[in-house]
Tab-separated table of C-alpha atoms in Angstrom:
chain	number	residue	atom	x	y	z
A	16	MET	CA	35.107	68.132	76.479
A	17	THR	CA	36.772	64.542	76.071
A	18	ALA	CA	39.983	63.620	77.222
A	19	LEU	CA	40.650	62.624	73.480
A	20	ARG	CA	39.767	65.779	72.279
A	21	PHE	CA	41.728	67.903	75.017
A	22	VAL	CA	44.896	65.712	74.380
A	23	ARG	CA	44.745	66.293	70.860
A	24	SER	CA	44.381	70.117	71.615
A	25	VAL	CA	47.204	69.991	73.786
A	26	TRP	CA	49.267	68.154	71.323
A	27	GLU	CA	48.192	70.532	68.673
A	28	SER	CA	49.537	73.519	70.688
A	29	PHE	CA	53.189	71.710	71.357
A	30	ARG	CA	53.108	71.290	67.227
A	31	ALA	CA	52.294	75.200	66.908
A	32	THR	CA	54.675	76.562	69.634
A	33	SER	CA	57.424	74.302	70.200
A	34	GLY	CA	60.693	74.293	68.172
A	35	LEU	CA	61.519	70.295	68.748
A	36	GLU	CA	58.548	68.286	68.802
A	37	PRO	CA	57.141	69.533	65.239
A	38	ARG	CA	60.474	68.959	63.069
A	39	LEU	CA	61.047	65.581	65.156
A	40	LEU	CA	57.803	64.462	66.015
A	41	ASN	CA	55.143	65.799	63.431
A	42	ASN	CA	53.490	62.780	62.072
A	43	LEU	CA	52.910	61.440	65.600
A	44	GLN	CA	49.417	60.536	65.701
A	45	VAL	CA	47.347	60.233	69.222
A	46	THR	CA	45.279	57.268	68.689
A	47	ALA	CA	43.311	57.401	72.086
A	48	ALA	CA	43.232	59.216	75.369
A	49	ARG	CA	40.678	58.637	78.319
A	50	PRO	CA	41.932	60.304	82.188
A	51	GLY	CA	45.105	58.901	82.939
A	52	ILE	CA	45.915	56.789	79.849
A	53	VAL	CA	47.119	58.214	76.009
A	54	ASN	CA	48.122	55.964	73.270
A	55	PHE	CA	49.514	57.085	70.390
A	56	GLU	CA	51.512	56.024	67.502
A	57	LEU	CA	54.251	56.730	64.789
A	58	ASP	CA	55.585	56.485	61.605
A	59	VAL	CA	59.158	56.018	61.409
A	60	GLN	CA	60.942	58.178	59.115
A	61	LYS	CA	64.453	58.995	57.737
A	62	GLU	CA	64.214	62.057	60.331
A	63	HIS	CA	63.767	59.508	63.252
A	64	THR	CA	66.617	56.999	62.551
A	65	ASN	CA	70.394	56.788	63.435
A	66	ARG	CA	73.398	55.869	60.984
A	67	LEU	CA	72.396	52.255	61.403
A	68	ASN	CA	68.771	53.459	59.643
A	69	ILE	CA	66.861	52.112	62.951
A	70	LEU	CA	64.788	54.329	65.113
A	71	HIS	CA	67.141	56.201	67.184
A	72	GLY	CA	67.073	56.211	71.152
A	73	GLY	CA	66.920	60.273	71.026
A	74	THR	CA	63.314	59.876	69.062
A	75	ILE	CA	62.667	57.293	71.639
A	76	ALA	CA	63.386	60.055	74.710
A	77	SER	CA	61.444	62.299	72.938
A	78	MET	CA	58.514	60.864	72.687
A	79	VAL	CA	59.300	59.683	76.505
A	80	ASP	CA	58.982	63.344	77.405
A	81	LEU	CA	56.004	64.278	75.108
A	82	GLY	CA	53.893	61.234	75.993
A	83	GLY	CA	54.699	62.399	79.995
A	84	SER	CA	53.171	65.515	79.039
A	85	LEU	CA	50.031	64.215	77.080
A	86	ALA	CA	49.432	62.072	80.138
A	87	VAL	CA	49.406	65.031	82.543
A	88	ALA	CA	47.136	66.616	80.053
A	89	SER	CA	44.502	63.638	79.984
A	90	ARG	CA	43.969	64.709	83.556
A	91	GLY	CA	42.889	68.372	82.294
A	92	LEU	CA	46.457	70.213	82.481
A	93	PHE	CA	46.666	72.268	79.351
A	94	ALA	CA	50.249	73.844	80.705
A	95	THR	CA	51.945	70.350	81.445
A	96	GLY	CA	54.830	71.485	83.802
A	97	VAL	CA	58.431	71.416	83.211
A	98	SER	CA	60.805	67.997	83.206
A	99	THR	CA	61.806	66.697	86.562
A	100	ASP	CA	63.570	63.156	85.802
A	101	LEU	CA	63.492	61.359	82.587
A	102	SER	CA	64.507	57.828	82.121
A	103	VAL	CA	64.495	55.077	79.318
A	104	THR	CA	65.358	51.869	78.795
A	105	TYR	CA	65.876	50.583	75.413
A	106	LEU	CA	65.001	46.345	74.651
A	107	ASN	CA	64.894	46.167	71.137
A	108	SER	CA	65.644	47.853	67.938
A	109	GLY	CA	62.304	50.436	67.385
A	110	GLY	CA	62.460	49.680	64.016
A	111	LYS	CA	63.378	50.960	60.320
A	112	ILE	CA	62.180	53.490	58.195
A	113	GLY	CA	58.417	52.618	57.240
A	114	ASP	CA	57.620	50.575	60.514
A	115	LYS	CA	55.305	51.926	63.095
A	116	ILE	CA	55.698	52.202	66.831
A	117	LEU	CA	53.218	52.147	68.965
A	118	ALA	CA	52.892	53.540	72.633
A	119	GLU	CA	50.986	53.651	75.838
A	120	VAL	CA	51.507	56.118	78.908
A	121	THR	CA	50.123	56.536	81.874
A	122	CYS	CA	49.542	59.370	84.508
A	123	ASP	CA	50.086	56.961	87.452
A	124	LYS	CA	50.195	59.979	89.949
A	125	PHE	CA	49.098	63.240	89.956
A	126	GLY	CA	49.371	65.744	92.886
A	127	LYS	CA	49.930	69.210	92.927
A	128	THR	CA	53.079	69.760	92.346
A	129	LEU	CA	54.636	66.505	90.715
A	130	ALA	CA	52.818	64.396	87.922
A	131	TYR	CA	54.771	60.746	87.342
A	132	THR	CA	54.099	58.928	84.368
A	133	ASN	CA	55.290	55.676	82.671
A	134	ILE	CA	55.591	54.789	78.827
A	135	LYS	CA	55.566	51.594	76.891
A	136	PHE	CA	56.596	51.261	73.407
A	137	THR	CA	55.566	48.258	71.004
A	138	ASN	CA	55.877	47.110	67.651
A	139	PRO	CA	52.843	46.562	65.663
A	140	GLY	CA	53.683	42.565	66.782
A	141	GLY	CA	53.425	43.419	70.434
A	142	ASP	CA	56.973	43.027	71.014
A	143	ILE	CA	58.046	45.511	73.793
A	144	VAL	CA	60.772	47.948	72.133
A	145	ALA	CA	61.374	50.603	74.880
A	146	ARG	CA	60.087	51.670	78.180
A	147	GLY	CA	60.311	54.897	80.100
A	148	SER	CA	59.462	57.509	83.077
A	149	HIS	CA	59.132	60.810	83.464
A	150	THR	CA	58.313	62.868	85.979
A	151	LYS	CA	56.727	66.661	85.858
A	152	PHE	CA	56.712	69.910	87.949
A	153	VAL	CA	53.031	70.749	87.840
A	154	ALA	CA	52.613	73.305	90.149
A	155	LEU	CA	52.326	76.293	87.972
A	156	ALA	CA	50.591	74.760	85.350
A	157	TRP	CA	47.555	74.311	87.934
A	158	LYS	CA	47.040	77.926	87.439
A	159	ASP	CA	46.285	77.959	83.280
A	160	PRO	CA	42.922	79.018	82.419
A	161	GLN	CA	42.660	76.350	79.595
A	162	ASN	CA	42.698	73.639	82.462
A	163	ILE	CA	39.817	71.029	82.716
A	164	VAL	CA	40.696	69.131	85.270
A	165	GLU	CA	37.420	68.950	87.479
A	166	GLN	CA	35.631	67.960	83.992
A	167	LEU	CA	38.200	65.350	83.263
A	168	LYS	CA	38.112	64.179	86.981
A	169	GLU	CA	34.060	63.782	86.726
A	170	LEU	CA	34.569	61.834	83.642
A	171	LYS	CA	37.148	59.426	84.745
A	172	GLU	CA	35.191	58.992	88.289
A	173	LEU	CA	31.754	58.267	85.979
A	174	ASN	CA	33.833	55.645	83.991
A	175	GLU	CA	35.071	53.778	87.017
A	176	GLN	CA	31.454	53.381	88.400
A	177	ASN	CA	29.911	52.361	85.006
A	178	GLU	CA	33.000	49.478	84.879
A	179	GLN	CA	32.161	48.322	88.986
A	180	LYS	CA	28.428	48.282	87.449
A	181	SER	CA	29.554	45.946	84.477
């Protein structure tokens, strides 16, 4: 299974079982994934905005949380752990209804106990809107029978070897 297909299956699990994500982020689309990196986008709708009719900071914080989970999933964990720390820095308006926000999230350190992720949000023009970090406690997630950690690790190593040959 590819990282993209696996990450999308984890996202579908969130949508099917969580209370928050399907209500707030239902139209979020995972656009790319490879081991350790996930890209997604969100079309800003009314439910994502504050009373100024611009993207709500809480929506961005929720995407930092979800993005960290999806980055962990890109390393092969189906159960993506629980948050221990989450930080968001808001740099520019995230846009208004009808705009699109793009995200790239990386899993920078992936251990047996903790995973550390970083995320950058941009508008389609490339301007940075916000950035965040998310630390996940993953020790119990390693026990999930749906994990594909070894398969994605092998894929990552193969991709790195191919890049070195190029």
